[in-house]
Structures are given as structure tokens and as C-alpha cells.
Coordinates of C-alpha atoms and ligand atoms in Angstrom, one line a residue:
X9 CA 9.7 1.6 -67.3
X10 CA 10.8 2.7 -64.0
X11 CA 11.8 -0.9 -63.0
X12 CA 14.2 -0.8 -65.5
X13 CA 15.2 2.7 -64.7
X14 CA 16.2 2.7 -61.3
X15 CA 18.2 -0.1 -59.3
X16 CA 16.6 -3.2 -57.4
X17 CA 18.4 -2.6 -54.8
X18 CA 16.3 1.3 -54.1
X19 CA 13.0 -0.1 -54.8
X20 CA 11.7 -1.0 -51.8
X21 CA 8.2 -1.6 -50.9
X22 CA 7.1 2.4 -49.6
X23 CA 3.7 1.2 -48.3
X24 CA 3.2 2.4 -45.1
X25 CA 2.4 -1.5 -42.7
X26 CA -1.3 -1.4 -41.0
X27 CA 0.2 0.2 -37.5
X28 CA 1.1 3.2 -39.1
X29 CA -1.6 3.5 -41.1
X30 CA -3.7 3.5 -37.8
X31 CA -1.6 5.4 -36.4
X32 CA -1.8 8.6 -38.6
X33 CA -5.8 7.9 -38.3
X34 CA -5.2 8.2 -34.4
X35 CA -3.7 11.4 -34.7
X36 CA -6.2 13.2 -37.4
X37 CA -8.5 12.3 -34.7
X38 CA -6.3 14.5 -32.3
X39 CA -6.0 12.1 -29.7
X40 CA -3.2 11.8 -27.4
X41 CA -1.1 8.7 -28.3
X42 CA 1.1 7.3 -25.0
X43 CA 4.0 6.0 -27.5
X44 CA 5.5 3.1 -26.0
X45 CA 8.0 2.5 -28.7
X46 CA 9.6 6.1 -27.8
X47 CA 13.4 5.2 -28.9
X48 CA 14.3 9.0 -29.0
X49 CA 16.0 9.9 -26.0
X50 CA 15.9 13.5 -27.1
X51 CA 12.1 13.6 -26.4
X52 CA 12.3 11.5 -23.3
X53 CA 12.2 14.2 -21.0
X54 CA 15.5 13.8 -19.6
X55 CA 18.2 16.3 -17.3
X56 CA 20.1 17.3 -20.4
X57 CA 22.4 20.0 -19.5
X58 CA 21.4 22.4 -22.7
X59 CA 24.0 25.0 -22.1
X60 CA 27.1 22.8 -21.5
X61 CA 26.4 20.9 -24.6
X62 CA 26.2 23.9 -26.9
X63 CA 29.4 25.5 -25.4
X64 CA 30.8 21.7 -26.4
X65 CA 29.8 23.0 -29.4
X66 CA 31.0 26.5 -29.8
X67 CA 34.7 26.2 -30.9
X68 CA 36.7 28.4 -33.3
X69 CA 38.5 25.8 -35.0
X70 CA 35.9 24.6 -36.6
X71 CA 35.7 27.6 -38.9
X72 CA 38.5 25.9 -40.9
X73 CA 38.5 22.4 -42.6
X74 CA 41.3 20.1 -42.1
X75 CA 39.5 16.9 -42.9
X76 CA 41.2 13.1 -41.8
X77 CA 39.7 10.0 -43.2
X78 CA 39.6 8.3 -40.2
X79 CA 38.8 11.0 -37.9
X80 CA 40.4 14.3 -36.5
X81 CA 43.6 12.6 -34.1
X82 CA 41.9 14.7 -31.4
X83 CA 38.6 13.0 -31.4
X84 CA 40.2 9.5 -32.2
X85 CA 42.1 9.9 -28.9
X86 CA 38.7 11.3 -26.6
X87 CA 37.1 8.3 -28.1
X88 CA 39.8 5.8 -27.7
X89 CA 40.5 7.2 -24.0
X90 CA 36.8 6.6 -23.2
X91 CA 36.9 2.7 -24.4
X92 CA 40.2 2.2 -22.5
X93 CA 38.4 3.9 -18.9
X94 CA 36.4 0.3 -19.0
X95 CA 39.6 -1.4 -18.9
X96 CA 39.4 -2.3 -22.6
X97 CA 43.0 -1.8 -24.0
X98 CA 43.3 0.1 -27.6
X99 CA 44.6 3.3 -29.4
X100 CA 43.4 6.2 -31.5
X101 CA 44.9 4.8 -34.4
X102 CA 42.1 1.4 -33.9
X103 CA 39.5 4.1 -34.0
X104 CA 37.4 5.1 -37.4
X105 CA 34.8 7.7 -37.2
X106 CA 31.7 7.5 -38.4
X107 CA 28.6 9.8 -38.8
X108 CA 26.2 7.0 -37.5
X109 CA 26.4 3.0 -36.7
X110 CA 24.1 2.7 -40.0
X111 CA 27.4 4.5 -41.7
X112 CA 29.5 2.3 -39.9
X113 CA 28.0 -1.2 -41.3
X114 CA 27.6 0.3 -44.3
X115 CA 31.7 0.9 -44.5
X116 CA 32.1 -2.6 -43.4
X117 CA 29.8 -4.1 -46.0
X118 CA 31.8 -2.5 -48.3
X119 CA 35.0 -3.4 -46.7
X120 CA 34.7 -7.1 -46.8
X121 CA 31.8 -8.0 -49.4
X122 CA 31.1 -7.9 -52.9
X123 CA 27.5 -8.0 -54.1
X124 CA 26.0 -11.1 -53.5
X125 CA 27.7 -11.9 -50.4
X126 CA 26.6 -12.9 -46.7
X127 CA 26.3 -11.6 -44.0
X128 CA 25.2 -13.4 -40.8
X129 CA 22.6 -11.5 -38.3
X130 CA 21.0 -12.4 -35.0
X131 CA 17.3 -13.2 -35.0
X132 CA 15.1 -11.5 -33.7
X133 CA 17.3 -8.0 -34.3
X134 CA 17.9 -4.5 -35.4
X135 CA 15.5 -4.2 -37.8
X136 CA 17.2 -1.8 -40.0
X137 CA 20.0 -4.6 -41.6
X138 CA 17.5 -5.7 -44.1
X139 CA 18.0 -2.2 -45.3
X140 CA 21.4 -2.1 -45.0
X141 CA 22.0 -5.0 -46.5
X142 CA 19.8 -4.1 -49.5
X143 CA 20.9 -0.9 -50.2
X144 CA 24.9 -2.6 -49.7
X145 CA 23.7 -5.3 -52.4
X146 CA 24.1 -8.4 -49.9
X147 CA 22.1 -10.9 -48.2
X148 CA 21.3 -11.4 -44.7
X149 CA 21.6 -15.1 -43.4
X150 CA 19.3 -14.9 -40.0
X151 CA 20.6 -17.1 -37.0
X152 CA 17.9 -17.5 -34.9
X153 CA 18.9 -17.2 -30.9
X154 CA 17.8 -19.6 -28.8
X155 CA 15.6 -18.7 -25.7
X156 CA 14.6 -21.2 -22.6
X157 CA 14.3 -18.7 -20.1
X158 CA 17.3 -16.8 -21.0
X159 CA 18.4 -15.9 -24.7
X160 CA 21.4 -17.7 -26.3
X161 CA 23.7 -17.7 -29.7
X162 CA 23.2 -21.3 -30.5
X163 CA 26.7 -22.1 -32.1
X164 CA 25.2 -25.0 -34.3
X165 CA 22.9 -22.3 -35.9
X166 CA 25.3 -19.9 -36.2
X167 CA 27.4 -22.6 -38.1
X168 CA 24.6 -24.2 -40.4
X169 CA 23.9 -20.3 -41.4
X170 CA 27.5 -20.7 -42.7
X171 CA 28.3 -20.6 -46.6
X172 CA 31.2 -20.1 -48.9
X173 CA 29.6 -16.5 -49.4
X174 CA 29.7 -16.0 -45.9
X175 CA 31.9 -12.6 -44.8
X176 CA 31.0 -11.7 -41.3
X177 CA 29.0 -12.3 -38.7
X178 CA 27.0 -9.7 -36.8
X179 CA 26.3 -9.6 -32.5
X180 CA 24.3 -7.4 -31.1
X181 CA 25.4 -7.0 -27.3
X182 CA 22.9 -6.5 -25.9
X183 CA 20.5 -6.8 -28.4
X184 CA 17.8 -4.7 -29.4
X185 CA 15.1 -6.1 -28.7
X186 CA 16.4 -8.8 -26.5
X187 CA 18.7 -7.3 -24.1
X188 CA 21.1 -10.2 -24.4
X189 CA 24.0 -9.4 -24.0
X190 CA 27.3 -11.3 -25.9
X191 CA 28.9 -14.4 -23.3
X192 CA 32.3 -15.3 -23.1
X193 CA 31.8 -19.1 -24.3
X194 CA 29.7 -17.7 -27.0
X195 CA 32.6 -15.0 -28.0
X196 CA 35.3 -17.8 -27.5
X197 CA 33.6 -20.3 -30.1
X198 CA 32.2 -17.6 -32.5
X199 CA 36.1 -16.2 -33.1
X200 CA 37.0 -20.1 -33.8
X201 CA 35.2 -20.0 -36.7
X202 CA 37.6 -17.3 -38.6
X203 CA 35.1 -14.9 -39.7
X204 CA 35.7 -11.1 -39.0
X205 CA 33.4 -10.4 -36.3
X206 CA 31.0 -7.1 -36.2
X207 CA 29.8 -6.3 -32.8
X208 CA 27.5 -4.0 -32.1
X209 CA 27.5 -2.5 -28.9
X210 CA 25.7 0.7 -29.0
X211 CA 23.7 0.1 -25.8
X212 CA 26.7 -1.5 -23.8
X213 CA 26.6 0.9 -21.0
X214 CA 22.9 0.5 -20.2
X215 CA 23.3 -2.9 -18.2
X216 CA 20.1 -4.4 -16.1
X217 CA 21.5 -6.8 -14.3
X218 CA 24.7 -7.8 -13.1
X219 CA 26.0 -10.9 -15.2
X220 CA 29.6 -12.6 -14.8
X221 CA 29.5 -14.8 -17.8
X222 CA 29.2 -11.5 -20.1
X223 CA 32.1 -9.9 -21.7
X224 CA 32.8 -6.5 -21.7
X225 CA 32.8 -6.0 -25.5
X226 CA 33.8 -8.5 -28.0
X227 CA 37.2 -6.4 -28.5
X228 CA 38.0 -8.7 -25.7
X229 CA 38.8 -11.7 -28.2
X230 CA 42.3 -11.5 -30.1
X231 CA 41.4 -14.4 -32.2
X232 CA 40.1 -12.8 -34.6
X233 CA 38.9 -9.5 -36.3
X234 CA 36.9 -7.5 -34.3
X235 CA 34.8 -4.2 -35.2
X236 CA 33.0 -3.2 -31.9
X237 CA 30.8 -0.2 -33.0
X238 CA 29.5 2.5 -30.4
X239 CA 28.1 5.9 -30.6
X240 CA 26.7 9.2 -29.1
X241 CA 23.2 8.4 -30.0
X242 CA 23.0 5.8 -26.9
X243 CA 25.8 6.3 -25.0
X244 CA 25.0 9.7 -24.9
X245 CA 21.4 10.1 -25.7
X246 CA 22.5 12.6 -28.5
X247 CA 21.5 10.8 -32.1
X248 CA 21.1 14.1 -33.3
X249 CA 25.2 14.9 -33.0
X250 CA 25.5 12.0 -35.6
X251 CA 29.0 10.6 -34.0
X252 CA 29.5 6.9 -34.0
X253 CA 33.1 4.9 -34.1
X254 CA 34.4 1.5 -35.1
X255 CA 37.3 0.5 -32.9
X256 CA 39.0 -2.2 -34.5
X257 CA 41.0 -4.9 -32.5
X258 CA 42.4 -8.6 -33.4
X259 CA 45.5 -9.8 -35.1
X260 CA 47.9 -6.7 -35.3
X261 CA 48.8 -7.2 -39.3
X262 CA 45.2 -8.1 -40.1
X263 CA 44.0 -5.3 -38.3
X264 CA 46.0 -2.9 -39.8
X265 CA 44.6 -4.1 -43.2
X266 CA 41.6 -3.6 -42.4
X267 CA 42.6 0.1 -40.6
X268 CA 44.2 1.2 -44.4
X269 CA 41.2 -0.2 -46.2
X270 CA 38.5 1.6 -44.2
X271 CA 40.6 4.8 -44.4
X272 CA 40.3 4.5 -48.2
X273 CA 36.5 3.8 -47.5
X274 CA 36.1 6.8 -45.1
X275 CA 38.4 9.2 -47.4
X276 CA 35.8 8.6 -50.4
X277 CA 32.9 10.5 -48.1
X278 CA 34.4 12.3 -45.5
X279 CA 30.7 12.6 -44.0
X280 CA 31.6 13.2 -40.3
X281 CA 31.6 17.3 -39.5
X282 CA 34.0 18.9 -37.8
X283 CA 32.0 20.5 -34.9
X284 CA 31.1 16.7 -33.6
X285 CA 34.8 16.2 -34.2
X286 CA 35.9 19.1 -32.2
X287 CA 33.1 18.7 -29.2
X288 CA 33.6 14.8 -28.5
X289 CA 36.0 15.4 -25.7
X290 CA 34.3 17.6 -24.0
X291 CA 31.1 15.7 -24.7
X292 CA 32.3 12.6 -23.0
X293 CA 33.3 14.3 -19.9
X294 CA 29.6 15.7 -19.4
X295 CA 27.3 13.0 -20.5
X296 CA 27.2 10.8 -17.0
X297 CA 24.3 12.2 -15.9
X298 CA 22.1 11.6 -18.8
X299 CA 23.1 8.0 -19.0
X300 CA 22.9 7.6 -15.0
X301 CA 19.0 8.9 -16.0
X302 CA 18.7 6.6 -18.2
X303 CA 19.6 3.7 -16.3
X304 CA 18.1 4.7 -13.2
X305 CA 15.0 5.1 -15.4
X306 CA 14.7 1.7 -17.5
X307 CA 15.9 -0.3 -14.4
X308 CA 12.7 1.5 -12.7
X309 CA 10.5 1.0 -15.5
X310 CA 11.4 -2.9 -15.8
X311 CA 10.4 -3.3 -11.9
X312 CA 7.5 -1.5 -12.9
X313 CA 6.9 -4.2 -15.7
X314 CA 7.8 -7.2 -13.4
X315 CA 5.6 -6.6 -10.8
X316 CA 2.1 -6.6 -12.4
X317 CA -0.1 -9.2 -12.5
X318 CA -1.5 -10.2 -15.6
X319 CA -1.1 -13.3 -18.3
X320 CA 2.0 -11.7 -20.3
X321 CA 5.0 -13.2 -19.7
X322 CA 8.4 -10.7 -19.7
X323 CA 11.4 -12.0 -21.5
X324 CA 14.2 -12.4 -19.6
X325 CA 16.1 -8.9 -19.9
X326 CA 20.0 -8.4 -19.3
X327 CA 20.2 -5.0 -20.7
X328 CA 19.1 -2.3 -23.3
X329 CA 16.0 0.2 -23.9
X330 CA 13.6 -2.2 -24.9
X331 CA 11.5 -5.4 -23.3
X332 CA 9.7 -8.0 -24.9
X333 CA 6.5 -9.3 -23.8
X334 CA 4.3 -12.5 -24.6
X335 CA 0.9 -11.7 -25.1
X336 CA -1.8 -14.6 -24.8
X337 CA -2.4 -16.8 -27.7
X338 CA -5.5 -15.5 -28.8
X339 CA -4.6 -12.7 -31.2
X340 CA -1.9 -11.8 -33.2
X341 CA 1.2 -10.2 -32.6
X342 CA 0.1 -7.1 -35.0
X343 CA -3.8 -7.4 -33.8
X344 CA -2.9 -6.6 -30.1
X345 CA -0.8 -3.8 -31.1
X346 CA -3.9 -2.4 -33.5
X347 CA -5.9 -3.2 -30.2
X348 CA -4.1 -0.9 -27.7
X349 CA -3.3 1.6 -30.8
X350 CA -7.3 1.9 -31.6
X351 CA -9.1 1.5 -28.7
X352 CA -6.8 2.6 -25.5
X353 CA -4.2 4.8 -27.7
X354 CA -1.1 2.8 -26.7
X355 CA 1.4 2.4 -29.4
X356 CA 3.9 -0.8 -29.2
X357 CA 5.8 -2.2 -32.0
X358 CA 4.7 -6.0 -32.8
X359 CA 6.9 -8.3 -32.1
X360 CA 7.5 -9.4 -36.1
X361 CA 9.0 -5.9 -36.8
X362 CA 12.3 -7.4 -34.7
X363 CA 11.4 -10.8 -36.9
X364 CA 10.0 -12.9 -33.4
X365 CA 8.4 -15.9 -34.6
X366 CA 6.4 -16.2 -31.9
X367 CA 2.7 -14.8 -33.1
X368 CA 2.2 -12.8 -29.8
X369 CA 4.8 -11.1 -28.9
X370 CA 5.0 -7.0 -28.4
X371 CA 8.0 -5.0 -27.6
X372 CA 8.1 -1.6 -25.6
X373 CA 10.4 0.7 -24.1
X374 CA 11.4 1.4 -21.2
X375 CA 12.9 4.9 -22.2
X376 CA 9.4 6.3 -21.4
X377 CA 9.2 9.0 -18.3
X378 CA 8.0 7.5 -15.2
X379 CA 4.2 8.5 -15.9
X380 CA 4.1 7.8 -19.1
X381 CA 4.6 4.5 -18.7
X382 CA 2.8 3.7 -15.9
X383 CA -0.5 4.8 -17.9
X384 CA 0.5 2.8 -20.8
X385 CA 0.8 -0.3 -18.9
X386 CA -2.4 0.4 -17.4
X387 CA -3.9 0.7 -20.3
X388 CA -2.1 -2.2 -21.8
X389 CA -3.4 -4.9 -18.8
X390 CA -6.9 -3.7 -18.8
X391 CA -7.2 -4.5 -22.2
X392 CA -5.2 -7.5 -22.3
X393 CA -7.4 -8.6 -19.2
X394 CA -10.6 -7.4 -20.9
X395 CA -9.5 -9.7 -24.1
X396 CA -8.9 -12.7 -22.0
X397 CA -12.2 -11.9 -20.3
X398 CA -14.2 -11.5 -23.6
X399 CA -12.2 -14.8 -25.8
Ligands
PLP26 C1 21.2 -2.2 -32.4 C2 21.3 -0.8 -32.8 N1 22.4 -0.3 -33.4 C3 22.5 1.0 -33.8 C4 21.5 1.9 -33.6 C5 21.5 3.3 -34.1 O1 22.7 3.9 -34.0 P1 23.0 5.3 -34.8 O2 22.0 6.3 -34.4 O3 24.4 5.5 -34.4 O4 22.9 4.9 -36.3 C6 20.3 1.4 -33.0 C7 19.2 2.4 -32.8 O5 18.1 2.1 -32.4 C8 20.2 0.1 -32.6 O6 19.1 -0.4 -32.0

């Protein structure tokens, strides 16, 4: 009965996976959990400067509602401002405002597929497209990347993946969990193959090393379409402001089709508010010295990472919050993570929650305070070192 009263597309599995099981055990027991998959910057423990953000946020205007599809002209021009400082060229009028990046794939779904269609993603990724692309009614086509020391977009994949249903085709730069970022030849033969391009670049600003074959966003082709998304929720480490923007760039007349379209899109919801609206200007003047933090803290964290000695190997890393490490062979992916959960309370996601195919591999962050993280990764090579010991 209730199969046939709701939709497919809103009945997904609820059961909670065996980590979070474990995890709620772990915490009935009152223990103290070191959370190495921390991802919210808000409870990172960083220099957030609490008064200047809520006079941001203090504004009489916003007492009175004069909503705009794409965005109050104001904000549009903060934002668009911003993306031009790193020598990017565009306008406010390439700018559409979203509440989050979720809400802006989610207008771009519905901008350029019907049910049924494709859409290509990176593998492993972001896990939350599978949702998006449920709850859009389309289908993900994974193309795997390709790592031999450093991470690739293998163009033959990319291509294979290919189908007559095919309507975008999705970069993450860098990726989360990779930390790869997008590289000019890869940009270059991706736009040859005429397919709108949607680039995510929430974590564009947190760079770990210096790399000349990267481009700066993927707004950097004019072959063709280009939505680069960004947001508050990295840029600034404030997720909780829900502000996020597409900036559109690529062939002027297609371009503007696509601006009209997703201001039809937008109009239908109207879900950004206006106090974001009104506070973004002032928000991007003031945020430096979070994200200077937060650099100077995962840069820190990944030395931290590179110099122990222990049988995990660290995939290469260009950028991002996150790092991937290969475990030894002898247990699973999800088994070491139920390892350092049960017995040395250290949470880390398992690698297959980013799809890695590998059976081994973990991902952490590299958002955690100093401390913090040092303890987990304590924790985490004695046990891996009492494992290898012990099989
Ligand atoms: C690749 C990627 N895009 C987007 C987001 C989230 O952005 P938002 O909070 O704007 O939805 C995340 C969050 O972890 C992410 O990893």
C-alpha cells in the first residue's frame, strides 16, 4: 500500500549503515568520540569574528520583501565582484543565487533533464548526487578517475560513460574526497565533447599545493556551457547562512538561454532570504581570516599526516578538507573504520561512502583543531600497527 502511495523516487532505504549504528552505541556509552570526519567548520573551533558577522546581518532593509529570481542586483554584484578579484572575468547578470549547492544542482537538473536522463559524475565523489539525482528523477553515469600516483579525468571513460541520454557532465575541482583539482588539458577536451559542463568548485580557495597545470575554475573555457558553483558554506565556513551561486559563463546566446531558463526555475521557489541577500557584501569583505585558518590549518594537519610512519599509504592531495588513506589489505574498508570507532573511539568515514573501489581505504579530515587530530592519528597508527602485528 504505501509503495503504491508514495513516489519511487522518496523511498529510500532509511536504515541507518553499521558505522552509525555503532556510533550511536558509542555515545549511549558516554564516551568521548574524536570525529575525524568533522566537515562542519562551525564546530571546528575556529577565529570567527561573532560580532562582525551578526552586524552583517543586522540591516533594516530587510524588513521589506522585494524578491528577484535570480538574486537581489546587490548581492549578484558582491558575488560577481568577488569571482572577478581572482582575475576570472564575468558580471552580476551571469550570477544566480541559490540557498545551497544541493539547490543549485537541483535547478540544473531541472534545467537541462527530463526524467530518465544522464548525468555524468566523477568517481569516487560527493556522495550526496545519488540523492540528488533520485529525488530529480535521473541517473548518475559514474566515470571512474584514474589514479597512478596523482588523480586524473581519464577522457576515454569520460566518453564511453557517454549516451544519447546524456545532459551534463559534473567536475568536482578539487574533489571531495580526492583533492584533485580540474587540469587545463582535462578542461580543454571535456568542452570538445559539447555537453554543458557543471563544475563544482565549492572548495576552490582551499589549495594544498601549488600546481600550474590547474585552472582556475572551469569558467575559464568559452567552449562551451559552464555552471561553476560556489558558496558561503566553504568559502566562508558559514553553511549555516545558506548562500551559494551559479555563475554561468560560455557562448554569449547560449548562455543567456540558460540565464532566462534558470530565472524561470528560481522565480518558481524564491527560497534564498533576504538577510543573506543583504549581508553578502559585507560578508565577503570579512571572511579572510577564517579561510586563512583554514588553510593554515589543513596544510598543517596534512604535514602532520605525511610525516608518520606507519603502512598506510596517503593519496596524493592537491587541495580540499579531506584526505584519503590506504589502509593494509587485511580488513575492510568498513571493518577498520568499526575498528578505530569501537575500540579506540575514532570515527572516519570508509572509503566506499565516496564509492572507492579499493577495499581499504578511509577518508578523514583535515578540518580537525590541531589536538584533535593529532590524538586521532595516534590512536589510528597504534591500531593500525597493532592489526598488522596481530594478522
Ligand atoms: C563537493 C561538495 N559540493 C557542495 C557541498 C555543500 O555545499 P552546500 O552547503 O552549499 O550545499 C559539499 C559539502 O560537503 C561538497 O563536498
Amino acid at each position: 500500500m504505501t509503495k503504491r502511495l508514495f513516489s519511487h523516487r522518496s523511498g529510500v532505504n532509511r536504515g541507518p549503515n553499521r558505522l552509525t549504528v555503532a556510533l550511536e552505541q558509542e555515545r549511549q556509552k558516554k564516551r568521548d568520540i574524536i570525529d575525524l570526519t568533522l566537515s562542519n567548520p562551525t564546530l571546528a573551533r575556529l577565529p570567527f569574528d561573532a560580532q562582525a558577522l551578526l552586524d552583517a546581518l543586522s540591516n533594516r532593509d530587510l524588513l521589506v520583501y522585494r524578491p528577484d529570481p535570480l538574486g537581489l542586483r546587490s548581492a549578484r554584484e558582491a558575488v560577481a565582484s568577488h569571482i572577478s578579484e581572482s582575475g576570472l572575468s564575468t558580471s552580476a547578470d551571469r550570477i544566480v543565487l541559490t540557498a545551497s549547492t544541493s539547490d543549485a544542482y537541483a535547478y540544473l537538473i531541472k534545467l537541462f533533464c527530463d526524467p530518465g536522463d544522464e548525468l555524468l559524475v566523477p568517481k569516487p565523489s560527493y556522495p550526496l548526487f545519488e540523492h540528488l539525482a533520485r529525488l530529480e528523477a535521473v541517473r548518475l553515469k559514474p566515470y571512474p578517475l584514474r589514479y597512478d600516483g596523482l588523480w586524473h579525468i581519464a577522457i576515454d571513460e569520460v566518453e564511453a560513460a557517454l549516451t544519447r541520454r546524456t545532459k551534463a557532465i559534473v567536475v568536482v575541482s578539487p574533489n571531495n574526497p580526492t583533492g584533485s583539482f580540474l587540469k587545463r588539458d582535462e578542461l580543454d577536451a571535456l568542452s570538445k565533447l559539447g555537453l554543458p559542463l557543471i563544475s563544482d568548485e565549492v572548495f576552490s580557495s582551499y589549495p594544498l599545493i601549488n600546481d600550474r597545470t590547474r585552472v582556475r575554475s572551469a569558467l575559464e573555457s568559452d567552449q562551451t556551457l559552464v555552471f561553476a558553483l560556489f558558496g558561503l558554506s566553504k568559502l566562508a565556513a558559514l553553511p549555516q547562512l545558506k548562500l551559494a551561486w551559479i555563475c554561468i559563463g560560455g557562448p554569449e546566446t547560449l548562455a543567456e538561454e540558460a540565464r532566462e531558463r534558470l530565472e524561470l526555475i528560481a522565480d518558481t521557489f524564491l527560497s534564498v532570504g533576504t538577510a543573506i541577500q543583504l549581508a553578502v557584501p559585507q560578508i565577503l569583505k570579512i571572511y579572510q581570516p577564517v579561510s586563512d585558518a583554514i588553510r593554515r590549518r589543513t596544510k598543517r594537519n596534512l604535514d602532520a599526516l605525511s610525516d608518520l610512519d606507519w603502512p598506510v599509504s596517503l593519496f596524493h592531495l592537491e587541495g580540499g578538507w579531506y584526505a584519503s588513506l590506504k589502509l593494509p589489505n587485511i580488513e575492510s574498508d568498513e571493518q577498520w573504520a568499526l575498528d578505530f570507532l569501537n575500540k579506540d573511539q575514532v570515527c572516519v568515514y570508509p572509503g566506499y561512502f565516496f564509492d572507492y573501489e579499493r577495499s581499504s581505504v578511509i577518508v578523514i579530515s583535515l578540518l580537525v583543531a590541531e589536538p584533535i587530530f593529532d590524538e586521532g592519528l595516534r590512536r589510528l597508527a597504534a591500531r593500525v600497527g597493532a592489526t598488522v602485528k596481530k594478522g
